[in-house]
Short mmCIF file of C-alpha atoms in Angstrom, two decimals:
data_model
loop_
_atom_site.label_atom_id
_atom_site.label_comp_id
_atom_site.label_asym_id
_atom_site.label_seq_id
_atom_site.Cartn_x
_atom_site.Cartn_y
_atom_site.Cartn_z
CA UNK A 1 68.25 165.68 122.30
CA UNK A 2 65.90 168.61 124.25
CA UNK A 3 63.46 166.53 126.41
CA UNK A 4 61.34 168.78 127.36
CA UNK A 5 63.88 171.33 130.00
CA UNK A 6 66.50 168.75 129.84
CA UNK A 7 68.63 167.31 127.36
CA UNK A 8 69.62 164.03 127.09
CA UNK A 9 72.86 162.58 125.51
CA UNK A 10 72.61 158.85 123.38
CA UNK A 11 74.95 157.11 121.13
CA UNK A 12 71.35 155.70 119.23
CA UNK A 13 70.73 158.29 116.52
CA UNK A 14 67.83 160.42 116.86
CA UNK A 15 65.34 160.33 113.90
CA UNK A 16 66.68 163.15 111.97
CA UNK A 17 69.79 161.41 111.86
CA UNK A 18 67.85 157.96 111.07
CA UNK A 19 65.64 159.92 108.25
CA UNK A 20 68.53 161.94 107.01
CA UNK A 21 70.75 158.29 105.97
CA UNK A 22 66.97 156.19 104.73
CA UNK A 23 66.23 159.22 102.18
CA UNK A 24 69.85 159.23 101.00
CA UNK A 25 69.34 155.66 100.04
CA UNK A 26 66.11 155.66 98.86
CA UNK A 27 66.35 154.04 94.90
CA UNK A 28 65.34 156.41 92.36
CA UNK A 29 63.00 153.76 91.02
CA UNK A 30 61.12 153.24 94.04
CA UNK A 31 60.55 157.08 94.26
CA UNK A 32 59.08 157.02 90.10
CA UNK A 33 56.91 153.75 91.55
CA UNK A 34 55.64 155.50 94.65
CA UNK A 35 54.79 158.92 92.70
CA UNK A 36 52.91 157.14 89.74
CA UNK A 37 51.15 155.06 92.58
CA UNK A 38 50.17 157.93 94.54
CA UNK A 39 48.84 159.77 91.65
CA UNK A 40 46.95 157.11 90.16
CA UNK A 41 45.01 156.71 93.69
CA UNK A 42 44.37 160.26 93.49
CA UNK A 43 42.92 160.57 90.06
CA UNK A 44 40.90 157.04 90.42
CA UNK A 45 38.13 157.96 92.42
CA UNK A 46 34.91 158.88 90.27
CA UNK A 47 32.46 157.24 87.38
CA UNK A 48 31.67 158.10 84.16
CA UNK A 49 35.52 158.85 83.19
CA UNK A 50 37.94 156.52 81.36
CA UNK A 51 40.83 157.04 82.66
CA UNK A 52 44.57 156.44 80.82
CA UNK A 53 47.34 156.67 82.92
CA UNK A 54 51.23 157.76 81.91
CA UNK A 55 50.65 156.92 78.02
CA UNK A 56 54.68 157.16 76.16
CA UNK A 57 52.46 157.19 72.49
CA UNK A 58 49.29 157.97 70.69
CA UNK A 59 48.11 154.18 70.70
CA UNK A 60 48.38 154.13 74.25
CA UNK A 61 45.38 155.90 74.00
CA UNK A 62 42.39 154.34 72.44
CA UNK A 63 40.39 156.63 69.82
CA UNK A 64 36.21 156.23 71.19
CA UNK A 65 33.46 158.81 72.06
CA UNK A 66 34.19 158.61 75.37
CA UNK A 67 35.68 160.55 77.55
CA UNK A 68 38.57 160.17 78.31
CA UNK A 69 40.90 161.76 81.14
CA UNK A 70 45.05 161.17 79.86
CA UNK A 71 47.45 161.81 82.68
CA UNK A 72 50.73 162.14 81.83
CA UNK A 73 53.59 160.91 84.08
CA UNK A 74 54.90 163.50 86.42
CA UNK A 75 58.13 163.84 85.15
CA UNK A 76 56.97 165.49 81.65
CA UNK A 77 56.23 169.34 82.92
CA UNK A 78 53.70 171.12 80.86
CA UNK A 79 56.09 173.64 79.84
CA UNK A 80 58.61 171.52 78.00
CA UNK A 81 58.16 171.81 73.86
CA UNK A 82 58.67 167.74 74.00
CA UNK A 83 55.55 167.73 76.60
CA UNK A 84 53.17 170.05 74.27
CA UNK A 85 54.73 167.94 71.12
CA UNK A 86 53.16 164.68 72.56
CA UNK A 87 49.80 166.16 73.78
CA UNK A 88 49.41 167.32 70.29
CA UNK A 89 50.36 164.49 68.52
CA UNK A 90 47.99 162.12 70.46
CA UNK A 91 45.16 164.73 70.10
CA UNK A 92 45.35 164.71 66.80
CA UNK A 93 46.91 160.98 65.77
CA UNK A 94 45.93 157.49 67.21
CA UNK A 95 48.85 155.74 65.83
CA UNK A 96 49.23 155.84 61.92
CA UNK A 97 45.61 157.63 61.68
CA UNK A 98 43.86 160.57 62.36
CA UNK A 99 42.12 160.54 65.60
CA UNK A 100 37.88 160.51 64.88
CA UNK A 101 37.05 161.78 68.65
CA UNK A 102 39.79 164.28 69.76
CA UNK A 103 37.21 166.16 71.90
CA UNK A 104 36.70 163.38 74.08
CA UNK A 105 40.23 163.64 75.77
CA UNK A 106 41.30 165.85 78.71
CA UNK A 107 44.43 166.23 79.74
CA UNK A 108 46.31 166.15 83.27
CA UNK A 109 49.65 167.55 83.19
CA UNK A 110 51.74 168.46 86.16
CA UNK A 111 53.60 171.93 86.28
CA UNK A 112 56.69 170.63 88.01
CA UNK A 113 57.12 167.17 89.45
CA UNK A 114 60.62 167.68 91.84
CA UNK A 115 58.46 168.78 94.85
CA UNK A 116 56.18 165.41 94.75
CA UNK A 117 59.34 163.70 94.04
CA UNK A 118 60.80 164.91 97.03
CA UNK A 119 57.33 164.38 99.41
CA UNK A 120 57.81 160.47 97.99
CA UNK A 121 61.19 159.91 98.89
CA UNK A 122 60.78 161.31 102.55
CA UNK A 123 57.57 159.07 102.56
CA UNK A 124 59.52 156.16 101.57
CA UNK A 125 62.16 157.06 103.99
CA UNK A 126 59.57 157.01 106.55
CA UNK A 127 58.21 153.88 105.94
CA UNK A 128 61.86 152.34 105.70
CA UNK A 129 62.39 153.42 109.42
CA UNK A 130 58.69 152.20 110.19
CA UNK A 131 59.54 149.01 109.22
CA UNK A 132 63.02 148.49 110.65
CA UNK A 133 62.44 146.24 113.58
CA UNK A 134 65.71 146.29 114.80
CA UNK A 135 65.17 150.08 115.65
CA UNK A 136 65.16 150.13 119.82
CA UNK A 137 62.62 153.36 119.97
CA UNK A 138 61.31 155.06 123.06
CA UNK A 139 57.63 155.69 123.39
CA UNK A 140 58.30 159.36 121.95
CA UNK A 141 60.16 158.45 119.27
CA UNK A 142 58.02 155.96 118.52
CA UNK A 143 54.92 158.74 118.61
CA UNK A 144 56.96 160.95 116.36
CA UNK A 145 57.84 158.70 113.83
CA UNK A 146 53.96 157.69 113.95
CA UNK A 147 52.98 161.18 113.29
CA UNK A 148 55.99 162.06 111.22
CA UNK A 149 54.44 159.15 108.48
CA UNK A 150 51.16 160.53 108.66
CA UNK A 151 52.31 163.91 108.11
CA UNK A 152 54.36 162.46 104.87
CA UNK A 153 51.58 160.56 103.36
CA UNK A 154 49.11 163.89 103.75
CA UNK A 155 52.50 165.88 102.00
CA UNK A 156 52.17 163.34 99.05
CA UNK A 157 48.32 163.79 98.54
CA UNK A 158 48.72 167.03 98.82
CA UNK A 159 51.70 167.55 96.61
CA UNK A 160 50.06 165.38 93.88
CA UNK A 161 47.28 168.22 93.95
CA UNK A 162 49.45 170.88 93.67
CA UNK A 163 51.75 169.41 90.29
#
């Protein structure tokens, strides 16, 4: 491990190593949870909006003259026909009947979800080690996994903007 001109040799991993194993065993689930999570916060802030998150079918979301902002989960890219098929069914269907106030929805749809995926799971990963008090850290690596985690949770906002 370079220390500044000198390296130093340890048989405690260095955090690569220690990030490298948490993200390998980072549940799949937790990843979905921290995405959804992340872009709810993001897509919260602001009045005047109804807002329905990650709807699976048209009576998920409710038929009024109000508007109405429908983000779908991440995972559903805007490209895919079954993606477009939903959108359009919901715009024009709220449940068995025809929707009265179709104008009144706007739609969020992510381009390609893998890269926020990804940002989550090294989050998570980060946090794991963060948490892990049986970790015996020196002051630096204790300062780089500090800014390491900050760095990750500004990589999630950001990659929540960019889907």
């Amino acid at each position: 491990v370079p220390e500044k001109t000198n390296y130093r040799f340890s048989f405690q991993p260095n955090l690569n190593k220690l990030l490298a194993d948490r993200r390998a065993a980072v549940d799949a689930k937790a990843v979905e949870e921290c995405v959804r999570e992340e872009v709810r916060k993001a897509l919260s802030a602001g009045a005047g909006l109804e807002r329905i998150f990650f709807p699976q079918k048209s009576t998920q979301v409710p038929d009024r003259p109000v508007l109405t902002l429908v983000v779908l989960p991440p995972d559903l890219a805007a490209g895919d026909a079954s993606t477009q098929k939903l959108v359009e069914t919901t715009t024009a269907e709220s449940g068995q009947s025809a929707r009265t106030f179709k104008s009144a929805l706007i739609w969020a749809v992510g381009e390609d979800g893998l890269g926020l995926s990804e940002d989550a799971r090294k989050l998570l990963a980060w946090e794991d080690i963060d948490d892990d008090g049986d970790l015996k850290l020196d002051e630096t690596q204790r300062r780089q996994l500090t800014e390491s985690l900050k760095r990750a949770e500004r990589d999630v906002r950001a990659a929540v903007w960019r889907v």
